[in-house]
XYZ file of C-alpha atoms in Angstrom:
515
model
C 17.651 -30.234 43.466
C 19.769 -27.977 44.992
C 19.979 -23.798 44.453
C 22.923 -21.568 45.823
C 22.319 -18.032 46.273
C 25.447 -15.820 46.699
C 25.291 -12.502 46.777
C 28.764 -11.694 46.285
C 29.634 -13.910 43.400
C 32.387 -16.001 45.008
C 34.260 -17.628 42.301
C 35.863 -20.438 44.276
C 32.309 -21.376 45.577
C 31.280 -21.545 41.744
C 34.251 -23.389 40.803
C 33.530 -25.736 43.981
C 30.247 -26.622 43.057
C 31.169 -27.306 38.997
C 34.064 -29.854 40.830
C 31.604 -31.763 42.781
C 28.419 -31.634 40.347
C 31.170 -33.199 37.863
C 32.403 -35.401 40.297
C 28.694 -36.754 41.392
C 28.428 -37.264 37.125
C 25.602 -34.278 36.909
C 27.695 -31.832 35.390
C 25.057 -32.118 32.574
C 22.528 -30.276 35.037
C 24.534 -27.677 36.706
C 23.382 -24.127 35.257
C 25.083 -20.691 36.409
C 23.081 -17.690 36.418
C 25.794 -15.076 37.456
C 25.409 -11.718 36.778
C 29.153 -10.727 36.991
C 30.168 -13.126 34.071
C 27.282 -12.620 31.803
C 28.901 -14.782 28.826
C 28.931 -17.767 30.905
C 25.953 -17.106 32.672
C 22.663 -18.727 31.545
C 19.652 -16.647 30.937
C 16.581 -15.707 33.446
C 13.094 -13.969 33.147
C 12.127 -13.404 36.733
C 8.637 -12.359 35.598
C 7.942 -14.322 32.791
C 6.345 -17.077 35.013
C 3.391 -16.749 37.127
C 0.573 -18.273 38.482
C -1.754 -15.384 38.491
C -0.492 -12.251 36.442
C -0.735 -10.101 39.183
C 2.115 -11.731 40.595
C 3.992 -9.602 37.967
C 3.772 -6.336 39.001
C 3.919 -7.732 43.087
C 7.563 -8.640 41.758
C 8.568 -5.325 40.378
C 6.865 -2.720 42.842
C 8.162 -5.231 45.962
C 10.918 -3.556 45.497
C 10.381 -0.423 46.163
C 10.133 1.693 49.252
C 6.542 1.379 51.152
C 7.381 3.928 54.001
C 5.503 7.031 54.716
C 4.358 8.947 51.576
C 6.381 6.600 49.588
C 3.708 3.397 49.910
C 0.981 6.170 47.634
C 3.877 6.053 45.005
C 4.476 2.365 45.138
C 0.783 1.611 44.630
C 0.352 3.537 42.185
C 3.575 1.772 40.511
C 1.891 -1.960 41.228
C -1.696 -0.690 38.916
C 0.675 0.807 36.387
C 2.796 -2.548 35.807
C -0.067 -4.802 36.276
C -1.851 -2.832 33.294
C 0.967 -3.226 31.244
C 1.549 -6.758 31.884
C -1.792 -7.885 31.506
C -1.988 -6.012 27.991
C 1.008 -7.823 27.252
C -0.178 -11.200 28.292
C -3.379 -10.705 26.621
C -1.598 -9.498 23.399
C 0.633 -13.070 23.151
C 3.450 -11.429 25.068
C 5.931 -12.895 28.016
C 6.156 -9.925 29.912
C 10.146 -8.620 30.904
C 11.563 -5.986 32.456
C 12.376 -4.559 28.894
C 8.956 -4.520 27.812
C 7.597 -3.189 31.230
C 10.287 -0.691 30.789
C 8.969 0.548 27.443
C 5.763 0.484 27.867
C 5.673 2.451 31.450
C 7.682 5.320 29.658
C 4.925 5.079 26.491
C 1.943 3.552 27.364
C 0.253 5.136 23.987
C 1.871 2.307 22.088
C 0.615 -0.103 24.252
C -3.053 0.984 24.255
C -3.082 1.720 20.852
C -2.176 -2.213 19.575
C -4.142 -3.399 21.878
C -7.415 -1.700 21.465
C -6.837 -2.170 17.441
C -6.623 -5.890 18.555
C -9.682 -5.447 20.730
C -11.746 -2.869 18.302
C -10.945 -5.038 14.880
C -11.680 -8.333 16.937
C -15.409 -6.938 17.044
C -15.342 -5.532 13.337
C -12.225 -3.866 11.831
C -14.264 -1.213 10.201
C -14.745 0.477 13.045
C -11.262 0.755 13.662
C -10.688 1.774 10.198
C -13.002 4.505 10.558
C -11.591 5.839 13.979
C -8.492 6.292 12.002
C -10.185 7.899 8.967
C -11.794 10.079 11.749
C -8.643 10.828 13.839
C -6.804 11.756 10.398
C -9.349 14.526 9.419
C -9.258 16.738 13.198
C -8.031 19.592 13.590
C -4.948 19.235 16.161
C -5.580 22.959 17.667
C -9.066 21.615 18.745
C -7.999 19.163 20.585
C -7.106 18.944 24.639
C -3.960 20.470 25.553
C -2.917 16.633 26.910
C -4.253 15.318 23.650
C -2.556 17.888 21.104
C 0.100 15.281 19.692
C -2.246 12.000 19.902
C -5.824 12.586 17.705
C -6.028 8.914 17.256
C -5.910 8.302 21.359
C -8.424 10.810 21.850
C -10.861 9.634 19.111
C -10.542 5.714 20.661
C -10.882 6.992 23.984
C -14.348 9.010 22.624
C -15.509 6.363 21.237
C -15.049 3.755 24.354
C -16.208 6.797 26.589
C -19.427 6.769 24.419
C -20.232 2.924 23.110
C -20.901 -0.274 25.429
C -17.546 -1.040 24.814
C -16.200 -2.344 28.318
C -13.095 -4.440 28.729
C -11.045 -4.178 32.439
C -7.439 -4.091 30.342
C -8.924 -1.669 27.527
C -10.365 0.706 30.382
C -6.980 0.197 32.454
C -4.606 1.793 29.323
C -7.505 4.007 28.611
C -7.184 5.550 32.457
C -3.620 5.405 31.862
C -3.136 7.596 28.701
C -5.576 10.347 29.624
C -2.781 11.702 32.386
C -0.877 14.282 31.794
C 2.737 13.305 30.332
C 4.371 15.614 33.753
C 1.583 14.284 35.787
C 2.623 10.222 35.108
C 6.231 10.703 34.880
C 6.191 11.993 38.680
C 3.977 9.258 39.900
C 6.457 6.700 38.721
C 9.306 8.475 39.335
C 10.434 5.612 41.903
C 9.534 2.730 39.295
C 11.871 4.060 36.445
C 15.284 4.166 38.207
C 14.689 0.611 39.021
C 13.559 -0.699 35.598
C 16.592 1.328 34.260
C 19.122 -0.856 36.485
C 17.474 -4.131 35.402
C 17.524 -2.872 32.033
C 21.147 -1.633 31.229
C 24.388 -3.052 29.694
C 24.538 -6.801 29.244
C 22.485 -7.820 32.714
C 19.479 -6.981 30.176
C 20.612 -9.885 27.917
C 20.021 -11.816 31.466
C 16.953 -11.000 32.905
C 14.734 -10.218 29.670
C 16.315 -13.219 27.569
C 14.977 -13.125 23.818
C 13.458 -16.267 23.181
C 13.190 -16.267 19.409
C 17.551 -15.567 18.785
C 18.229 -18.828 17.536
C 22.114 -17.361 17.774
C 22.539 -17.301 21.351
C 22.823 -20.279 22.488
C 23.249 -19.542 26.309
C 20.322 -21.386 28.130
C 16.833 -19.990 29.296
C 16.110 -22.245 32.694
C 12.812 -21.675 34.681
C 12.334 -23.075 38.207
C 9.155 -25.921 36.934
C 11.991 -27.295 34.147
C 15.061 -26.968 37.150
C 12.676 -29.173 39.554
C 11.775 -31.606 36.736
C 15.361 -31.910 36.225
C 16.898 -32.543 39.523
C 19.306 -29.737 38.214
C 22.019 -27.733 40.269
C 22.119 -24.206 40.490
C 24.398 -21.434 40.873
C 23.302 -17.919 41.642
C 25.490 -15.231 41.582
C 24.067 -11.798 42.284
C 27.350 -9.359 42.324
C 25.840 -7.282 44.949
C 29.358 -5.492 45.586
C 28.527 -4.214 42.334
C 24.787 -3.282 42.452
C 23.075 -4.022 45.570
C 20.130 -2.941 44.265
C 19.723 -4.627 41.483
C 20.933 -8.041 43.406
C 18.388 -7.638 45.777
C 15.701 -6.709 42.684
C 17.119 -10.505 40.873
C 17.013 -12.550 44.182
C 14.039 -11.578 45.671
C 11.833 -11.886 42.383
C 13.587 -15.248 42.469
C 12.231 -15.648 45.861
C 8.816 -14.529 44.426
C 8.986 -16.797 41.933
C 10.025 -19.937 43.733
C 7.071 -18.686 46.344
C 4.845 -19.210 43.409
C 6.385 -22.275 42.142
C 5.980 -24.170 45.456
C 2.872 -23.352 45.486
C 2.264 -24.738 42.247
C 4.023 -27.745 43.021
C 2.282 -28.115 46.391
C -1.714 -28.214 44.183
C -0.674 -30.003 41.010
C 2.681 -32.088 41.949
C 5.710 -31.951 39.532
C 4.203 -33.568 36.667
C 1.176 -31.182 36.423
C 1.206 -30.855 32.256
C 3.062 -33.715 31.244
C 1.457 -36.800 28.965
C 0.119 -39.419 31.996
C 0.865 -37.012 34.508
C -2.934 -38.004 35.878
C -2.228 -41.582 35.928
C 0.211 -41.783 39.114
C 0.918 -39.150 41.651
C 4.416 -37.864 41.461
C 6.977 -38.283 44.599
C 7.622 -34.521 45.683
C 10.689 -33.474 44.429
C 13.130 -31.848 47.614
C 14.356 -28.451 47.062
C 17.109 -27.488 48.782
C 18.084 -23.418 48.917
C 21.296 -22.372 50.317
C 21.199 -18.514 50.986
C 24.690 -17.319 51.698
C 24.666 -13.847 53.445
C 20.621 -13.798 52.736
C 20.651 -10.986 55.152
C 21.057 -8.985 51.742
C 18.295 -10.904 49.836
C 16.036 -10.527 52.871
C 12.224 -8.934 51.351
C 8.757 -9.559 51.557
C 9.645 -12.410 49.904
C 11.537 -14.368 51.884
C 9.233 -15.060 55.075
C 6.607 -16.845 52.836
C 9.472 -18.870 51.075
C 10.482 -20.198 54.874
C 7.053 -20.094 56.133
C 4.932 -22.320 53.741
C 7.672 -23.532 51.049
C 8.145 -26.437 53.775
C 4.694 -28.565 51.705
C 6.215 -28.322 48.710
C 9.071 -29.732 49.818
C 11.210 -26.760 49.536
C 14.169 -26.907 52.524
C 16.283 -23.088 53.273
C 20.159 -23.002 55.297
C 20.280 -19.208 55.639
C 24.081 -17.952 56.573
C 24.216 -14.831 57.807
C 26.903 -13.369 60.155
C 25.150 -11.630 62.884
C 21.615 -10.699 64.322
C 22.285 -7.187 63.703
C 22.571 -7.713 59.905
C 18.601 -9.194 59.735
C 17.277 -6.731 61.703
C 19.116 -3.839 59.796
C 18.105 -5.087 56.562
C 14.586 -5.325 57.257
C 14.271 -2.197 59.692
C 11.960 -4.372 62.399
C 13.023 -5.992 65.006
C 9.513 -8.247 65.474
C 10.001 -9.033 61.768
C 13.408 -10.435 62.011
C 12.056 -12.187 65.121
C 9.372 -13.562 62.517
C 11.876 -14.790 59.945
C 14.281 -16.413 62.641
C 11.194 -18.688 64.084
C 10.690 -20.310 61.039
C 14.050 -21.826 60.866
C 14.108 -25.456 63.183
C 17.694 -25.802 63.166
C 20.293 -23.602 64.450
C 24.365 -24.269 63.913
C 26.741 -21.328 65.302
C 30.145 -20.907 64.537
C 32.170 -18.566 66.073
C 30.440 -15.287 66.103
C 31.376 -11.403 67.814
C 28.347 -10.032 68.636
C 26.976 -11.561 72.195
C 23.693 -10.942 70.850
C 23.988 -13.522 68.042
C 25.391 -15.871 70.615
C 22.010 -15.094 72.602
C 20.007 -16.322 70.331
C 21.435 -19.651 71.230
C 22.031 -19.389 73.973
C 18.564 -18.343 75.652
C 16.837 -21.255 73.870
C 19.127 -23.626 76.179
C 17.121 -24.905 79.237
C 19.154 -24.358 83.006
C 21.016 -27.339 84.209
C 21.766 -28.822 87.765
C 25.506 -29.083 88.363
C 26.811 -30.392 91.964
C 29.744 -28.229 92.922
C 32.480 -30.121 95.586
C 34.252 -28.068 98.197
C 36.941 -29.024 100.180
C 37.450 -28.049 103.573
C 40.085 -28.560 106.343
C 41.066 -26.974 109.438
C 43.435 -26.918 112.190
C 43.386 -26.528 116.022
C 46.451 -25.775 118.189
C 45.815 -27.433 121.900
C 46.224 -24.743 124.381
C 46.904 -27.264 127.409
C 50.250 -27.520 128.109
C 50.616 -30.923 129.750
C 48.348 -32.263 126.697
C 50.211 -34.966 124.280
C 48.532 -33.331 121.356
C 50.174 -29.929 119.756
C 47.328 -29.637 117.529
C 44.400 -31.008 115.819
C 43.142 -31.032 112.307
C 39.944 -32.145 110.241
C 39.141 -32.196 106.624
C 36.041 -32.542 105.185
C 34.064 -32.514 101.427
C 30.574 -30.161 100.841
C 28.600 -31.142 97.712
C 26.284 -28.881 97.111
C 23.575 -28.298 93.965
C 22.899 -25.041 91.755
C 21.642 -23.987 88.636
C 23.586 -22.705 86.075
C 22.911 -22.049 82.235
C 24.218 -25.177 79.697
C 26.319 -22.419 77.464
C 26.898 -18.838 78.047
C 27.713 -16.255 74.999
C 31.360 -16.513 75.952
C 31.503 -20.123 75.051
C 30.359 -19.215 71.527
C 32.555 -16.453 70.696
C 35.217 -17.841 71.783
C 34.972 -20.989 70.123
C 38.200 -22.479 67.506
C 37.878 -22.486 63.542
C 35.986 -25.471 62.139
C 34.090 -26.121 65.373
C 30.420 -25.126 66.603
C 27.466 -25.601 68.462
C 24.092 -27.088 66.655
C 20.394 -27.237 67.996
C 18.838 -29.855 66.289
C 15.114 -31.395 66.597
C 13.498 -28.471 68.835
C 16.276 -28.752 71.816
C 19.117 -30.831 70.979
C 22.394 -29.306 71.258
C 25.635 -31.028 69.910
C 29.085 -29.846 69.692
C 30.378 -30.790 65.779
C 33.507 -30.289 64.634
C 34.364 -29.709 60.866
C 36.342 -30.554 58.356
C 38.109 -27.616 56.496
C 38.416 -27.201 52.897
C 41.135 -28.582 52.104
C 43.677 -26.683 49.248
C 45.198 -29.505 47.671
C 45.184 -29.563 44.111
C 41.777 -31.548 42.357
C 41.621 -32.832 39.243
C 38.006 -31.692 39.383
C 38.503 -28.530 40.084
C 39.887 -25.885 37.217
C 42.588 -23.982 38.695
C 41.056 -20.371 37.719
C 37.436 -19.091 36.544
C 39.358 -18.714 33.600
C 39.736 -22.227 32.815
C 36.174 -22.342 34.300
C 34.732 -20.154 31.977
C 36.404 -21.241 29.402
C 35.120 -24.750 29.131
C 31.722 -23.379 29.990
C 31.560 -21.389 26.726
C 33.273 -24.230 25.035
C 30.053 -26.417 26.770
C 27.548 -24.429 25.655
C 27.788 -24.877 21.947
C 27.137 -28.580 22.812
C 23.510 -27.430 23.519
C 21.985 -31.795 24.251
C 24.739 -31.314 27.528
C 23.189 -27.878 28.277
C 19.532 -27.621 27.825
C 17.631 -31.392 27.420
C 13.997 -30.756 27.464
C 11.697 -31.411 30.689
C 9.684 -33.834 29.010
C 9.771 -35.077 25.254
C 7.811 -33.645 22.580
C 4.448 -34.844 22.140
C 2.494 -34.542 18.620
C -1.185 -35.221 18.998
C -2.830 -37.408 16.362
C -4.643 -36.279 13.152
C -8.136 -37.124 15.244
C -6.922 -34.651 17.815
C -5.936 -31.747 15.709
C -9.302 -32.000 13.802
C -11.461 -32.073 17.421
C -9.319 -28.828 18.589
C -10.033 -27.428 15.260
C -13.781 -27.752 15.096
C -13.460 -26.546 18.933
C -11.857 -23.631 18.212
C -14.068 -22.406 15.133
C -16.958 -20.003 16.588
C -20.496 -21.297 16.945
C -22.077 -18.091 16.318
C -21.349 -14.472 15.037
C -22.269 -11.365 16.538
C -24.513 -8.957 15.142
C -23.865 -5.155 15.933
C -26.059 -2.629 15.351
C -24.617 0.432 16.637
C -24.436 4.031 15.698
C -22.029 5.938 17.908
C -22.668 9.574 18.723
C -21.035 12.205 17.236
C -18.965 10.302 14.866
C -20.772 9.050 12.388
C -19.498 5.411 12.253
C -22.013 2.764 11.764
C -21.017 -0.411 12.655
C -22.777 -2.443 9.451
C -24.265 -5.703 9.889
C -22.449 -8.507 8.386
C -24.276 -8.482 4.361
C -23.673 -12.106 3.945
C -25.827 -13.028 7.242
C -28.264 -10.758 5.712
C -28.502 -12.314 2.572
C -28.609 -15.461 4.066
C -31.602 -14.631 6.222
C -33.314 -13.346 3.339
């Protein structure tokens, strides 16, 4: 499997990798997600997976700025999302940055489905009677944060006053009892965000509708990508939106993070029909980050760190030292990230500092130095045969000396560099360089590209095959899920809430049946 991130959205790169996926007869598995050329691109939740649902909101609020007063704000951005994304979970939902959007700008919505789902689960009279109740008050009576929503202050009475606990339920009731000005300031760094990963076509990306039968552009995952051995292509188009290409790639990040480890518990086949039988060979992943100094986050140093048991490999390009270190704003941290790579190959670079970090990794050698020496003597006797005399001799001495200096690096010619390889192996590789002669693989614009993309994906068997095949359980099955699933006992309620005058009745047929 192999996944290239580029922030810029180079179109020869894309067209590069179509050529040589086609060439290697996998053009079947190569996917773009580019967010440039949304009609070609395929589609991409980046929270509609998780491992733990919390992961959600970790994807959404990592974004956002943790420094001085602004880490109170971010918190308080992380319990918002996760309350709206376990609500939706909970209500048969895959959360997206749409429906986060909504529902952080009107949470009454939210809490109102979902405690009618809640309050009718446990006897939909009561809920009928909340409503009965909520219809009859008098508005002017009411809280000044309440005046508009009778029916959210007569739920939130009656969970205030009943047994009724539930951690989601409480969550959106917390939620809806601030004031309107109140919440709208204490998310005020959230909504910007979720507006830029919610505007234009990019929204047609990132919160993909899964039921429009009409669109036939793909919806990929990163479990189905691994199962398939598939090829990606990522293009972020940060030189239009930085922000919202460092949002996409490091909830990718996030993602993948989760995925690996995932794949690192369960193995590739977790889910599938046998998958118990025989342990699946890890599948290698192989990330190529171009420039990753812009997708550099939180994110990131796990991916590098641990990814390595799940068989996830990273090549990072970046330019120069500087550009980490800026991007994260610590210098220990880019220090950090750096360690974690084992293999170093340097180019020709500008900044001696880059060169350094090559450089000072090198070990001092021994080099014997030869010196030359010769002299001459004029004879100061007179009656002596000999005008002169003359020696020459050789000195070989010994110093130390480093094996490369930064001036070997930047000065280095195109197509040739230095590599450290297996802890302190240095080579000096040359390079081929792409060539620009004309291949029959290779469509001569993204034009053409696109083009036969769009063309490609109304062939939907070339586009999206399935992970695995269907599987249909047998009649015997369905029957034992059935009887599984049918309750073993009802509840009886006998409450009488305070205030309201709404018995909860017992259930006449039990009655009768006791009788």
């Amino acid at each position: 499997m192999v996944v290239f991130f580029d922030p810029k959205g180079d179109a020869d790169m894309l067209k590069r990798m179509y050529a040589e996926a086609k060439r290697a007869g996998r053009e079947d598995e190569f996917y773009v997600f580019h967010l440039g050329y949304p009609e070609i691109s395929a589609r991409y939740n980046p929270v509609g997976r998780f491992n733990r649902i919390s992961e959600v909101a970790g994807r959404i609020s990592g974004q956002l700025s943790g420094a001085g007063n602004s880490a109170a704000f971010k918190e308080f951005a992380w319990r918002f999302v996760n309350i709206v994304a376990r609500a939706l979970v909970e209500l048969g939902n895959r959360p997206n940055y749409v429906q986060i959007s909504q529902f952080v700008q009107n949470i009454d919505s939210l809490f109102l489905d979902y405690a009618e789902k809640f309050i009718r689960k446990t006897d939909p009279k009561i809920w009928e009677n909340l409503a009965t109740i909520a219809a009859g008050l008098d508005e002017k009576a009411l809280p000044f944060g309440m005046k508009d929503r009778p029916l959210i202050f007569v739920i939130n009475k009656y969970i205030a006053e009943s047994a009724v606990f539930d951690p989601i339920l409480q969550g959106l009731a917390s939620a809806v009892r601030y004031d309107r000005t109140y919440f709208d300031k204490i998310v005020a760094s959230l909504l910007p965000l979720l507006e830029k990963l919610t505007t234009g076509k990019i929204s047609e990306l990132l919160s993909p509708d899964y039921a429009d039968i009409l669109d036939e552009r793909p919806i990929f995952d990163w479990e189905s990508i691994i199962r398939k051995r598939g090829i990606v292509y990522i293009g972020l188009d940060a030189l239009s939106d930085a922000t919202v290409a460092a949002a996409v790639g490091n909830s990718m990040f996030a993602d993948l993070v989760s995925m690996a480890g995932h794949l690192y518990k369960f193995g590739t086949n977790d889910g599938l029909p046998g998958a118990f039988k025989e342990k699946s060979k890890p599948v290698k992943i192989n990330l190529h980050c171009d420039e990753f100094n812009e997708l550099m986050g939180d994110e990131f140093i796990p991916l590098i760190n641990k990814g390595g048991g799940a068989g996830i490999q990273v090549t990072a390009y970046t330019q120069t030292l500087s550009d980490i270190e800026a991007r994260i704003g610590s210098k220990p941290k880019a220090g950090q990230t750096l360690g974690n790579f084992n293999t170093l190959y340097m180019l020709r670079v500008k900044e001696p500092a880059t060169a350094e970090l090559l450089t000072k990794q090198l070990h001092e050698v021994t080099i014997k130095r030869s010196t030359v020496t010769s002299s001459t003597t004029d004879s100061s006797n007179p009656d002596d045969d000999k005008a002169f005399s003359s020696n020459t001799g050789q000195r070989i001495s010994e110093s130390t000396v480093p094996m490369l200096v930064p001036a070997n690096i930047t000065n280095l010619p195109k197509g040739q560099a230095f590599a450290l390889m297996d802890g302190s192996k240095l080579w000096k590789i040359r390079m081929p360089l792409p060539a620009v002669d004309k291949d029959d693989m290779m469509h001569q614009s993204l034009r053409e590209l696109t083009d036969y993309m769009r063309k490609n994906y109304h062939v939907v068997e070339n586009w999206w095959q399935p992970a695995f095949t269907e599987y249909t359980p047998s009649r015997d099955i369905a029957e034992a899920f059935e009887a599984m699933s049918e309750p073993q006992y009802k509840t009886q309620i006998d409450h009488q809430v305070d205030n309201f005058g709404i018995d909860e009745p017992y259930d006449i047929d039990e009655e009768e049946n006791d009788e």
